[in-house]
Coordinates of C-alpha atoms in Angstrom, one line a residue:
X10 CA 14.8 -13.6 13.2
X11 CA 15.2 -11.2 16.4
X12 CA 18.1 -10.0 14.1
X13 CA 16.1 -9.0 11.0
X14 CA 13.5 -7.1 13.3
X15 CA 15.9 -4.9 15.1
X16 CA 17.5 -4.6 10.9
X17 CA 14.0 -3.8 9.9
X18 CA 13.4 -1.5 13.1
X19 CA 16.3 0.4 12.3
X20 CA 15.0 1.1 8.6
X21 CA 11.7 1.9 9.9
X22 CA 13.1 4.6 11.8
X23 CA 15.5 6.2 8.7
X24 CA 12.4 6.4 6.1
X25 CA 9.2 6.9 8.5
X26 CA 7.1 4.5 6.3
X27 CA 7.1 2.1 3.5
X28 CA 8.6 -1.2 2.8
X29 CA 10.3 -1.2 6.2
X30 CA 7.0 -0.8 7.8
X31 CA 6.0 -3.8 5.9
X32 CA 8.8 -6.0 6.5
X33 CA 8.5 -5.5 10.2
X34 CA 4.7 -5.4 10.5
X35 CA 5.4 -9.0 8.5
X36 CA 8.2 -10.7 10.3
X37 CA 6.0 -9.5 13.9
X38 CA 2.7 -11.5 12.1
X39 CA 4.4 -14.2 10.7
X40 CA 5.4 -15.1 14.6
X41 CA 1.7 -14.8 15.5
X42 CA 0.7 -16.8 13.1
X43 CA 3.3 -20.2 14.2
X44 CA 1.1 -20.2 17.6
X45 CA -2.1 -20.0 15.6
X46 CA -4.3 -23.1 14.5
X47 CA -2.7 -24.0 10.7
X48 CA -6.4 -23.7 9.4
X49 CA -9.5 -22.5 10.4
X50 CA -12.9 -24.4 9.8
X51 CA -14.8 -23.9 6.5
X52 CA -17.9 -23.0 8.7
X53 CA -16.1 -19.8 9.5
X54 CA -15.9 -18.8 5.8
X55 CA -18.5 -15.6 4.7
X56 CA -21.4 -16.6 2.9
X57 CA -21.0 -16.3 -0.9
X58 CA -24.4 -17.6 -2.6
X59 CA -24.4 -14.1 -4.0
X60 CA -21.7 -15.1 -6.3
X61 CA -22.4 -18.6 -6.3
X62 CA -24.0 -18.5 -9.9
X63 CA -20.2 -17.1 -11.5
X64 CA -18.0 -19.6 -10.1
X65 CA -16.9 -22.4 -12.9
X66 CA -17.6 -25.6 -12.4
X67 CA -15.2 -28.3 -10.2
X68 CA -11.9 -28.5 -12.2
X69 CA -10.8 -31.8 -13.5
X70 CA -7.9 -33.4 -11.4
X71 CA -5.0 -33.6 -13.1
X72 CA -2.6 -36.4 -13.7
X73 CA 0.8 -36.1 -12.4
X74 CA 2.8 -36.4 -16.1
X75 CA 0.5 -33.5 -17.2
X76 CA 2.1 -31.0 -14.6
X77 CA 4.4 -28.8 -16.0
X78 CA 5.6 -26.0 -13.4
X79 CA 6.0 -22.5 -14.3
X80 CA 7.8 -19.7 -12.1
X81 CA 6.5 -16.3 -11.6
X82 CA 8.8 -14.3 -13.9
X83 CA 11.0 -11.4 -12.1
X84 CA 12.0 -10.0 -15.7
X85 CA 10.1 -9.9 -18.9
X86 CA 10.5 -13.5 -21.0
X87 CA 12.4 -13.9 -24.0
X88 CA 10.9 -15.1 -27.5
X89 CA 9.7 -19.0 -27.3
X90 CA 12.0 -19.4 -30.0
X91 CA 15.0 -18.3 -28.8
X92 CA 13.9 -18.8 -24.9
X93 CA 16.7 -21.2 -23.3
X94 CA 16.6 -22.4 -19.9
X95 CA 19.7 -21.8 -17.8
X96 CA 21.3 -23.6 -14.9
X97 CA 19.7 -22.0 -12.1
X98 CA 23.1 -22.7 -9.8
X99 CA 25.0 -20.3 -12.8
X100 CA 22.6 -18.2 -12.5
X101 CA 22.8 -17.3 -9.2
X102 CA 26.6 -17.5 -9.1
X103 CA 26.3 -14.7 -12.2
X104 CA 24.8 -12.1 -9.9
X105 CA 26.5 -12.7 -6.4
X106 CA 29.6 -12.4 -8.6
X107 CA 28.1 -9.2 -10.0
X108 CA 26.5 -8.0 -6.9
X109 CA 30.2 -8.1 -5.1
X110 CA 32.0 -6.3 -8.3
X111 CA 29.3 -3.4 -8.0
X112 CA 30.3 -2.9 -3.7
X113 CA 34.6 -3.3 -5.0
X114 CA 33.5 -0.3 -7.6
X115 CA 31.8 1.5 -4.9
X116 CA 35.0 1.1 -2.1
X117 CA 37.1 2.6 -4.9
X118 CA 34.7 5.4 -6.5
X119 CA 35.1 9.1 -5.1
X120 CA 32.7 10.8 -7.3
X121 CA 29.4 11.3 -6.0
X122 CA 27.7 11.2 -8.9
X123 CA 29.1 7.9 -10.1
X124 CA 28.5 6.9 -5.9
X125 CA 24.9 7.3 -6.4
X126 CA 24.3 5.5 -9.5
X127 CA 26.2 2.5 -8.3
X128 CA 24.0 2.7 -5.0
X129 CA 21.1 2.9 -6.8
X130 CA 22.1 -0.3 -9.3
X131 CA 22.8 -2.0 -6.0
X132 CA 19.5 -1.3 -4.6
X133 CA 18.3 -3.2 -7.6
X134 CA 19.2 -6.5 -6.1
X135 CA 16.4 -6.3 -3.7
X136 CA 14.4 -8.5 -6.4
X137 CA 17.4 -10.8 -6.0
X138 CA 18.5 -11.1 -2.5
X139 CA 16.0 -8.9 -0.2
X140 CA 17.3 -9.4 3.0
X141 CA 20.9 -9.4 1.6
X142 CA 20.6 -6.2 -0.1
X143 CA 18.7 -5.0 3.3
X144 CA 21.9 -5.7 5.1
X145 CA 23.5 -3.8 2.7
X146 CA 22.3 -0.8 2.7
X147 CA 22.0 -1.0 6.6
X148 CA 25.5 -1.2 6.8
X149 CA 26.2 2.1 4.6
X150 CA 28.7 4.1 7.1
X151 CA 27.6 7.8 5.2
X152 CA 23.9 8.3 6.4
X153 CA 22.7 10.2 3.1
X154 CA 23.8 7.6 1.1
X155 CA 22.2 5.3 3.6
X156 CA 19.2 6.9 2.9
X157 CA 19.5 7.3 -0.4
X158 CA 20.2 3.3 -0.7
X159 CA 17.2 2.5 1.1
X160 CA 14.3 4.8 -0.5
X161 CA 16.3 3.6 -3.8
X162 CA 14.8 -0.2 -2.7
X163 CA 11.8 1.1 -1.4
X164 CA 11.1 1.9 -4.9
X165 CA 12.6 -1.2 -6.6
X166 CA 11.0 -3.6 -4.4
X167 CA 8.0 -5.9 -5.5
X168 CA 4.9 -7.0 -3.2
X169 CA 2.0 -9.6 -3.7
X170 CA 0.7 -12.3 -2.5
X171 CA 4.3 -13.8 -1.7
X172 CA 3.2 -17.4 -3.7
X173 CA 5.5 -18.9 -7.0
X174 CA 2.5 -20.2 -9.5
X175 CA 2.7 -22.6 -12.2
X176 CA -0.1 -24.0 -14.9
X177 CA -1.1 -27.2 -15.5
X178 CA -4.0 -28.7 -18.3
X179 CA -6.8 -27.2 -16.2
X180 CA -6.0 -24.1 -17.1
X181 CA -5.9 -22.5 -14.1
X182 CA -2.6 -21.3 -11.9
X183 CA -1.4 -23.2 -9.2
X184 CA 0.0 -22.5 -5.9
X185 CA 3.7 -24.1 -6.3
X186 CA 4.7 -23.0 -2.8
X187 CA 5.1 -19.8 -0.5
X188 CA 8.0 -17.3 -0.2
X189 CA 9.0 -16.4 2.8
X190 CA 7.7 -14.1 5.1
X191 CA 4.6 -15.0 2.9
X192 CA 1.2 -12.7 2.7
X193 CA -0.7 -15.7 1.4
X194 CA 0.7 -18.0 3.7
X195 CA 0.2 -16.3 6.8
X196 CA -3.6 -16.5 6.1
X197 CA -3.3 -20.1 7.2
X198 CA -5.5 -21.2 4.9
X199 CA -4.0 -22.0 1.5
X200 CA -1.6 -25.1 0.7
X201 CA 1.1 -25.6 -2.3
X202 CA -1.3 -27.3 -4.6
X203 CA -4.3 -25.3 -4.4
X204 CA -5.7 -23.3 -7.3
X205 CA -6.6 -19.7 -7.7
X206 CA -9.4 -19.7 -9.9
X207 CA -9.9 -16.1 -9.3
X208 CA -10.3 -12.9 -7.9
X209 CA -13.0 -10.5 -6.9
X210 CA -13.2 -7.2 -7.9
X211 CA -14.4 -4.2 -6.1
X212 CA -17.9 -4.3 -7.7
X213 CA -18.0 -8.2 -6.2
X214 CA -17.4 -10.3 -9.7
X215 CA -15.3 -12.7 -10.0
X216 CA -12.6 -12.0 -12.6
X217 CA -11.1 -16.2 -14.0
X218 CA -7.8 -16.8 -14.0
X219 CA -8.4 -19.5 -16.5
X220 CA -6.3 -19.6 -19.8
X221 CA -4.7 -16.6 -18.4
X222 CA -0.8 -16.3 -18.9
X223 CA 1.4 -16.7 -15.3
X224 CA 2.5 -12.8 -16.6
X225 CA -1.6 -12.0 -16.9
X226 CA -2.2 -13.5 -13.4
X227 CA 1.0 -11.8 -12.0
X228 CA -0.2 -8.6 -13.4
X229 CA -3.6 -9.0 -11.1
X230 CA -1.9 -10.4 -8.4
X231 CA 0.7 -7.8 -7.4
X232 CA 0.2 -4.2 -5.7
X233 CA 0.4 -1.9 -3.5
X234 CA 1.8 -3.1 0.0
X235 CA -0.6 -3.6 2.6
X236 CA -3.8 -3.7 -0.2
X237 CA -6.0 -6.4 0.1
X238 CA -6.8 -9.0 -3.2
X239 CA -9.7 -11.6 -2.4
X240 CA -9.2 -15.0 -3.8
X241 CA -11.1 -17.5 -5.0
X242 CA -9.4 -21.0 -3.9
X243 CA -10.1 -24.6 -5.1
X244 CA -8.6 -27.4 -3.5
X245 CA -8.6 -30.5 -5.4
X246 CA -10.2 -34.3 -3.8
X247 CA -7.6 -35.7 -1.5
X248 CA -7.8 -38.9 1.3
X249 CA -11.1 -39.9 0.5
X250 CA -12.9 -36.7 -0.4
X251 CA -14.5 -37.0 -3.4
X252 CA -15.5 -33.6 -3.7
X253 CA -13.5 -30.0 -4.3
X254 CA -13.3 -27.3 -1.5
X255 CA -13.4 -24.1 -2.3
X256 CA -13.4 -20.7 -0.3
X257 CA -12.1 -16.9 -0.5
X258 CA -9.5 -15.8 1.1
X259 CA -8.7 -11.9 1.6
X260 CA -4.9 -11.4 1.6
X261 CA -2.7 -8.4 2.3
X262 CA -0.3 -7.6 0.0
X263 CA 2.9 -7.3 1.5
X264 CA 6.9 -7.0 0.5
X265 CA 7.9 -10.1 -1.9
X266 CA 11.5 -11.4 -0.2
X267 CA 13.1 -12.7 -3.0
X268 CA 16.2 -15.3 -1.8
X269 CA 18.3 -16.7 -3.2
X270 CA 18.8 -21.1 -3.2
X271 CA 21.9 -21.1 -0.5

C-alpha cells in the first residue's frame, strides 16, 4: 500500500486536484479506519423520529433459493432477449489482451494525433483495472502526455458508494459486498447483506429504493467525489434477534477502484 500512496502522491502533485486527491485522501482513511472499532453502537446513531412516519415497514426475510444476485452494471445492458451471460474469466482475458495491443500500437505510433487518441482510449480502462491503468499512466516517460493520460482518467473515472448490489424478492437492493478502498465500507457500519432501503434527499424525505431497477438505484447512488449520500440501512434478524435494525449512514462518495479477479 505505501507504494500506491507515493503512486497517488505523485498524481496529486501533476493535476493539483481531483481523483488523485481522492484516491490518496482514501487509501490514508482506509488505514485509520483498520485501528478503529468495526462498528459503533446504535445509541450513537442521530435521532430520526422526524422521519420515522416514511420509513416502510420490516422487510420479509428472504429464503436462501429466492436470492438471485445482480452486479452493478459498468456499461449499459443488452435486450433480455438477446442478453447472454459470458464467462467472466474470457472476459477479462478479452480486455487485458486488448489493453496490451492498445500500449504495442502506442510504442509504434509517431503521430501525435493518433498518440493522443490511443492515450485517451487507454485511459478508458480505469473502469476496468484502476490502479493498473494508474500505473500506467504514471509510468508515461513524455510529461504532456503524462498529463494528458491522467486528466483523460480523471474524467473517465466513476465514484460512489464503492458497494456491488443485487435484488432479491423483497424488492429492495442488497449490499453483495465492498470494493476496495470502499466509501461505504470505511463507515464501519454496513455489512454484505444489508439492505439500502433508501436515501434522503436534501429537503429530509426519504426517496425507496423498492422495485427500483439496480440501473435506477445506481443512477442515485453515484456522484460527485467527495459528496455525501445518506442511507437508509436495514439489517435483517440474525443469532437470535428477532427484530430488524435499521439506521442512516452518511457516506462520502469517493473514486470506484474497479479490479480485475487476478
Amino acid at each position: 500500500m505505501n507504494i500506491r500512496v507515493i503512486i497517488i502522491t505523485l498524481i496529486a502533485t501533476a493535476l493539483g486536484t481531483g481523483v488523485a486527491y481522492q484516491l490518496l485522501h482514501m487509501v490514508l482513511q482506509s488505514q485509520v479506519a483498520k485501528e478503529a472499532p468495526v462498528r459503533e453502537s446504535r445509541k450513537t446513531m442521530p435521532d430520526r423520529e422526524e422521519r420515522e412516519t416514511a420509513r416502510p415497514e420490516p422487510l420479509p426475510r428472504p429464503t436462501p433459493t429466492s436470492m438471485r444476485n445482480v452486479d452493478i452494471p459498468l456499461a449499459e445492458a443488452a435486450p433480455p432477449a438477446t442478453r447472454k451471460h459470458p464467462d467472466p474469466a474470457q472476459y477479462w482475458e478479452r480486455q487485458a489482451k486488448r489493453f496490451n495491443g492498445l500500449l504495442e500500437q502506442l510504442a509504434r505510433e509517431q503521430n501525435p494525433s493518433r498518440r493522443k487518441a490511443l492515450i485517451q482510449t487507454l485511459a478508458g480502462y480505469v473502469r476496468i483495472d484502476t490502479l493498473g491503468t494508474l500505473d500506467w499512466a504514471m509510468g508515461l516517460h513524455d510529461p504532456l502526455e503524462q498529463r494528458a493520460a491522467l486528466e483523460a482518467i480523471n474524467q473517465s473515472s466513476l465514484s460512489g458508494i464503492g458497494a456491488r448490489i443485487g435484488t432479491d424478492d423483497t424488492g429492495f437492493p442488497i449490499i453483495r459486498e465492498t470494493t476496495v478502498l470502499s466509501a461505504i465500507a470505511a463507515t464501519g457500519l454496513v455489512e454484505p447483506g444489508d439492505y439500502i432501503i433508501g436515501m434522503v434527499n436534501t429537503d429530509g424525505q426519504l426517496i425507496s429504493f423498492e422495485h427500483l431497477s439496480i440501473q435506477q438505484v445506481v443512477e442515485h447512488l453515484r456522484g460527485p467525489a467527495a459528496s455525501e449520500v445518506q442511507l437508509h440501512i436495514e439489517r435483517l434478524p440474525s443469532d437470535g434477534n428477532n427484530e430488524s435494525l435499521t439506521f442512516d449512514v452518511s457516506v462520502q462518495r469517493s473514486l470506484l477502484v474497479i479490479q480485475p479477479p487476478y
